[in-house]
Amino acid sequence: KAGVTQTPRYLIKTRGQQVTLSCSPISGHRSVSWYQQTPGQGLQFLFEYFSETQRNKGNFPGRFSGRQFSNSRSEMNVSTLELGDSALYLCASSFGGDKNIQYFGAGTRLSVL
Amino acid sequence: DQQVKQNSPSLSVQEGRISILNCDYTNSMFDYFLWYKKYPAEGPTFLISISSIKDKNEDGRFTVFLNKSAKHLSLHIVPSQPGDSAVYFCAASGNSGGSNYKLTFGKGTLLTVNP
Protein backbone atom coordinates (compact mmCIF):
# COMPACT_ATOMS: atom_id res chain seq x y z
CA LYS A 1 0.00 0.00 0.00
CA ALA A 2 1.49 3.33 -1.03
CA GLY A 3 2.23 5.85 1.69
CA VAL A 4 1.58 9.57 1.76
CA THR A 5 3.14 11.24 -1.27
CA GLN A 6 4.20 14.87 -1.29
CA THR A 7 5.38 16.80 -4.31
CA PRO A 8 7.68 18.46 -4.96
CA ARG A 9 10.31 17.36 -2.44
CA TYR A 10 12.33 20.56 -2.74
CA LEU A 11 11.40 24.05 -3.82
CA ILE A 12 13.25 27.34 -4.02
CA LYS A 13 11.27 30.57 -4.32
CA THR A 14 11.93 34.27 -3.85
CA ARG A 15 10.15 36.68 -1.53
CA GLY A 16 6.78 37.81 -2.79
CA GLN A 17 6.14 34.77 -4.94
CA GLN A 18 3.47 32.20 -4.24
CA VAL A 19 3.80 28.43 -4.01
CA THR A 20 1.51 25.40 -4.18
CA LEU A 21 2.37 22.10 -2.52
CA SER A 22 0.61 18.83 -3.21
CA CYS A 23 -0.25 15.83 -1.05
CA SER A 24 -1.73 12.45 -2.00
CA PRO A 25 -3.00 10.55 1.04
CA ILE A 26 -2.93 6.84 1.72
CA SER A 27 -5.68 5.08 -0.21
CA GLY A 28 -8.88 5.05 1.85
CA HIS A 29 -7.85 7.95 4.07
CA ARG A 30 -10.21 10.91 3.93
CA SER A 31 -8.44 13.31 6.27
CA VAL A 32 -5.39 15.33 5.29
CA SER A 33 -3.51 17.58 7.70
CA TRP A 34 -0.67 19.99 7.04
CA TYR A 35 2.16 20.91 9.41
CA GLN A 36 5.10 23.29 9.25
CA GLN A 37 8.41 22.29 10.81
CA THR A 38 11.06 24.90 11.61
CA PRO A 39 14.09 24.65 13.90
CA GLY A 40 12.74 27.31 16.24
CA GLN A 41 9.06 26.42 16.46
CA GLY A 42 9.09 22.68 15.90
CA LEU A 43 6.10 21.01 14.25
CA GLN A 44 3.09 23.31 14.05
CA PHE A 45 -0.39 22.49 12.79
CA LEU A 46 -1.60 24.47 9.77
CA PHE A 47 -5.01 22.98 8.90
CA GLU A 48 -6.96 19.76 8.45
CA TYR A 49 -9.40 18.75 5.73
CA PHE A 50 -11.97 15.99 5.67
CA SER A 51 -14.29 15.34 2.73
CA GLU A 52 -13.28 18.64 1.15
CA THR A 53 -14.14 20.63 4.32
CA GLN A 54 -11.69 22.37 6.61
CA ARG A 55 -12.40 21.14 10.15
CA ASN A 56 -9.60 22.79 12.07
CA LYS A 57 -7.09 25.56 11.49
CA GLY A 58 -3.91 26.57 13.26
CA ASN A 59 -2.62 30.05 14.07
CA PHE A 60 -1.15 31.00 10.74
CA PRO A 61 -1.84 34.12 8.67
CA GLY A 62 -4.34 34.09 5.83
CA ARG A 63 -1.47 33.79 3.32
CA PHE A 64 -1.57 30.08 4.13
CA SER A 65 -4.52 28.30 2.58
CA GLY A 66 -5.46 24.84 1.52
CA ARG A 67 -8.05 22.76 -0.18
CA GLN A 68 -9.03 19.15 -0.64
CA PHE A 69 -10.40 17.50 -3.72
CA SER A 70 -13.07 14.83 -4.02
CA ASN A 71 -10.39 12.12 -4.33
CA SER A 72 -8.96 13.30 -0.95
CA ARG A 73 -5.82 14.74 -2.50
CA SER A 74 -4.91 18.08 -0.98
CA GLU A 75 -2.98 21.18 -1.88
CA MET A 76 -1.71 24.00 0.26
CA ASN A 77 -0.86 27.42 -1.05
CA VAL A 78 1.30 30.15 0.42
CA SER A 79 1.00 33.56 -1.16
CA THR A 80 3.38 36.53 -0.88
CA LEU A 81 6.21 34.41 0.46
CA GLU A 82 8.37 35.73 3.28
CA LEU A 83 11.84 34.61 4.33
CA GLY A 84 10.33 33.14 7.51
CA ASP A 85 8.21 30.74 5.45
CA SER A 86 11.31 28.67 4.77
CA ALA A 87 10.51 25.35 6.40
CA LEU A 88 9.73 21.68 5.92
CA TYR A 89 6.03 21.31 5.12
CA LEU A 90 4.59 17.97 6.12
CA CYS A 91 1.35 16.39 5.09
CA ALA A 92 -0.32 13.62 7.08
CA SER A 93 -3.33 11.46 6.31
CA SER A 94 -5.72 9.42 8.44
CA PHE A 95 -9.20 7.88 8.33
CA GLY A 96 -10.42 11.07 9.97
CA GLY A 97 -12.12 9.95 13.16
CA ASP A 98 -11.13 10.69 16.73
CA LYS A 99 -8.02 8.89 17.92
CA ASN A 100 -6.86 8.13 14.42
CA ILE A 101 -3.18 7.71 13.73
CA GLN A 102 -1.81 10.28 11.30
CA TYR A 103 0.73 8.98 8.78
CA PHE A 104 3.19 11.46 7.39
CA GLY A 105 4.75 12.02 4.01
CA ALA A 106 8.43 12.84 3.54
CA GLY A 107 7.68 16.55 3.29
CA THR A 108 8.42 19.43 0.95
CA ARG A 109 11.48 21.51 1.82
CA LEU A 110 10.71 25.12 0.89
CA SER A 111 13.49 27.68 0.77
CA VAL A 112 12.56 31.35 0.33
CA LEU A 113 15.40 33.60 -0.84
CA ASP B 1 2.24 28.60 25.22
CA GLN B 2 3.66 25.14 24.79
CA GLN B 3 0.98 22.59 25.56
CA VAL B 4 3.24 19.58 24.99
CA LYS B 5 6.73 19.70 26.42
CA GLN B 6 9.71 17.46 26.00
CA ASN B 7 12.20 18.92 28.43
CA SER B 8 15.20 16.85 27.38
CA PRO B 9 16.55 17.98 24.00
CA SER B 10 18.86 14.98 23.86
CA LEU B 11 19.51 11.59 25.45
CA SER B 12 22.44 9.24 25.03
CA VAL B 13 22.16 5.53 25.89
CA GLN B 14 24.30 2.43 25.52
CA GLU B 15 23.14 -0.31 23.17
CA GLY B 16 21.12 -2.94 25.02
CA ARG B 17 20.09 -0.61 27.83
CA ILE B 18 16.73 1.05 28.37
CA SER B 19 15.90 4.42 26.82
CA ILE B 20 13.28 6.51 28.62
CA LEU B 21 11.87 9.56 26.86
CA ASN B 22 9.58 11.88 28.76
CA CYS B 23 6.75 14.19 27.80
CA ASP B 24 4.49 16.54 29.80
CA TYR B 25 1.27 18.20 28.71
CA THR B 26 -0.88 20.98 30.08
CA ASN B 27 -4.15 20.76 28.15
CA SER B 28 -6.74 18.71 30.03
CA MET B 29 -8.70 18.22 26.79
CA PHE B 30 -5.98 15.93 25.38
CA ASP B 31 -7.16 12.33 25.42
CA TYR B 32 -4.97 10.59 22.84
CA PHE B 33 -1.18 10.54 22.78
CA LEU B 34 1.26 9.34 20.15
CA TRP B 35 5.00 8.92 19.74
CA TYR B 36 6.72 9.44 16.42
CA LYS B 37 10.30 8.84 15.35
CA LYS B 38 11.96 11.07 12.78
CA TYR B 39 15.13 10.70 10.77
CA PRO B 40 16.63 13.72 8.96
CA ALA B 41 15.04 14.50 5.58
CA GLU B 42 12.13 12.13 6.28
CA GLY B 43 8.65 12.58 7.66
CA PRO B 44 7.78 11.40 11.19
CA THR B 45 7.08 7.67 11.49
CA PHE B 46 4.37 6.51 13.90
CA LEU B 47 5.63 4.32 16.74
CA ILE B 48 2.97 3.78 19.37
CA SER B 49 -0.09 5.49 20.83
CA ILE B 50 -2.17 5.44 23.98
CA SER B 51 -5.69 6.54 24.81
CA SER B 52 -6.39 8.34 28.08
CA ILE B 53 -8.53 5.42 29.28
CA LYS B 54 -5.37 3.31 29.57
CA ASP B 55 -2.19 3.79 31.54
CA LYS B 56 0.08 1.51 29.53
CA ASN B 57 0.43 0.26 25.98
CA GLU B 58 3.08 -2.10 24.72
CA ASP B 59 4.29 -2.98 21.23
CA GLY B 60 7.42 -5.09 20.99
CA ARG B 61 10.36 -3.15 22.38
CA PHE B 62 8.26 -0.01 22.85
CA THR B 63 6.06 0.73 25.87
CA VAL B 64 4.24 3.97 26.57
CA PHE B 65 3.10 4.87 30.09
CA LEU B 66 0.50 7.53 30.82
CA ASN B 67 0.03 9.24 34.19
CA LYS B 68 -3.08 11.39 33.74
CA SER B 69 -3.00 12.95 37.20
CA ALA B 70 0.55 14.18 36.58
CA LYS B 71 -0.16 14.96 32.89
CA HIS B 72 2.95 12.98 32.04
CA LEU B 73 3.79 10.23 29.60
CA SER B 74 6.94 8.32 28.87
CA LEU B 75 8.25 6.06 26.12
CA HIS B 76 10.44 3.12 27.12
CA ILE B 77 12.59 1.36 24.54
CA VAL B 78 14.05 -1.96 25.69
CA PRO B 79 16.59 -3.01 24.57
CA SER B 80 17.87 0.06 22.76
CA GLN B 81 19.53 -0.50 19.38
CA PRO B 82 21.77 1.82 17.31
CA GLY B 83 19.01 1.98 14.65
CA ASP B 84 16.79 3.65 17.25
CA SER B 85 18.96 6.76 17.04
CA ALA B 86 16.59 9.50 15.83
CA VAL B 87 14.49 12.43 17.05
CA TYR B 88 11.44 11.29 19.01
CA PHE B 89 8.33 13.46 19.11
CA CYS B 90 5.51 13.26 21.58
CA ALA B 91 2.12 14.39 20.19
CA ALA B 92 -1.35 14.83 21.62
CA SER B 93 -4.88 15.34 20.38
CA GLY B 94 -8.24 15.96 22.01
CA ASN B 95 -11.90 15.62 21.20
CA SER B 96 -13.00 19.20 21.69
CA GLY B 97 -11.89 22.74 22.39
CA GLY B 98 -10.10 23.10 19.09
CA SER B 99 -7.76 20.23 19.85
CA ASN B 100 -9.63 17.71 17.75
CA TYR B 101 -8.45 16.57 14.35
CA LYS B 102 -4.99 17.97 14.94
CA LEU B 103 -1.80 16.90 16.64
CA THR B 104 0.07 19.18 19.04
CA PHE B 105 3.74 18.23 19.12
CA GLY B 106 6.54 18.60 21.60
CA LYS B 107 9.85 19.90 20.30
CA GLY B 108 11.44 16.48 20.23
CA THR B 109 14.24 14.56 21.96
CA LEU B 110 17.30 13.44 20.02
CA LEU B 111 18.10 9.88 21.09
CA THR B 112 21.59 8.54 20.40
CA VAL B 113 22.21 4.85 21.03
CA ASN B 114 25.91 4.09 21.23
CA PRO B 115 27.22 0.66 20.16
Short mmCIF file of C-alpha atoms in Angstrom, two decimals, chain A residues 34-38 41-47 59-60, chain B residues 103 105:
data_model
loop_
_atom_site.label_atom_id
_atom_site.label_comp_id
_atom_site.label_asym_id
_atom_site.label_seq_id
_atom_site.Cartn_x
_atom_site.Cartn_y
_atom_site.Cartn_z
CA TRP A 34 -0.67 19.99 7.04
CA TYR A 35 2.16 20.91 9.41
CA GLN A 36 5.10 23.29 9.25
CA GLN A 37 8.41 22.29 10.81
CA THR A 38 11.06 24.90 11.61
CA GLN A 41 9.06 26.42 16.46
CA GLY A 42 9.09 22.68 15.90
CA LEU A 43 6.10 21.01 14.25
CA GLN A 44 3.09 23.31 14.05
CA PHE A 45 -0.39 22.49 12.79
CA LEU A 46 -1.60 24.47 9.77
CA PHE A 47 -5.01 22.98 8.90
CA ASN A 59 -2.62 30.05 14.07
CA PHE A 60 -1.15 31.00 10.74
CA LEU B 103 -1.80 16.90 16.64
CA PHE B 105 3.74 18.23 19.12
#
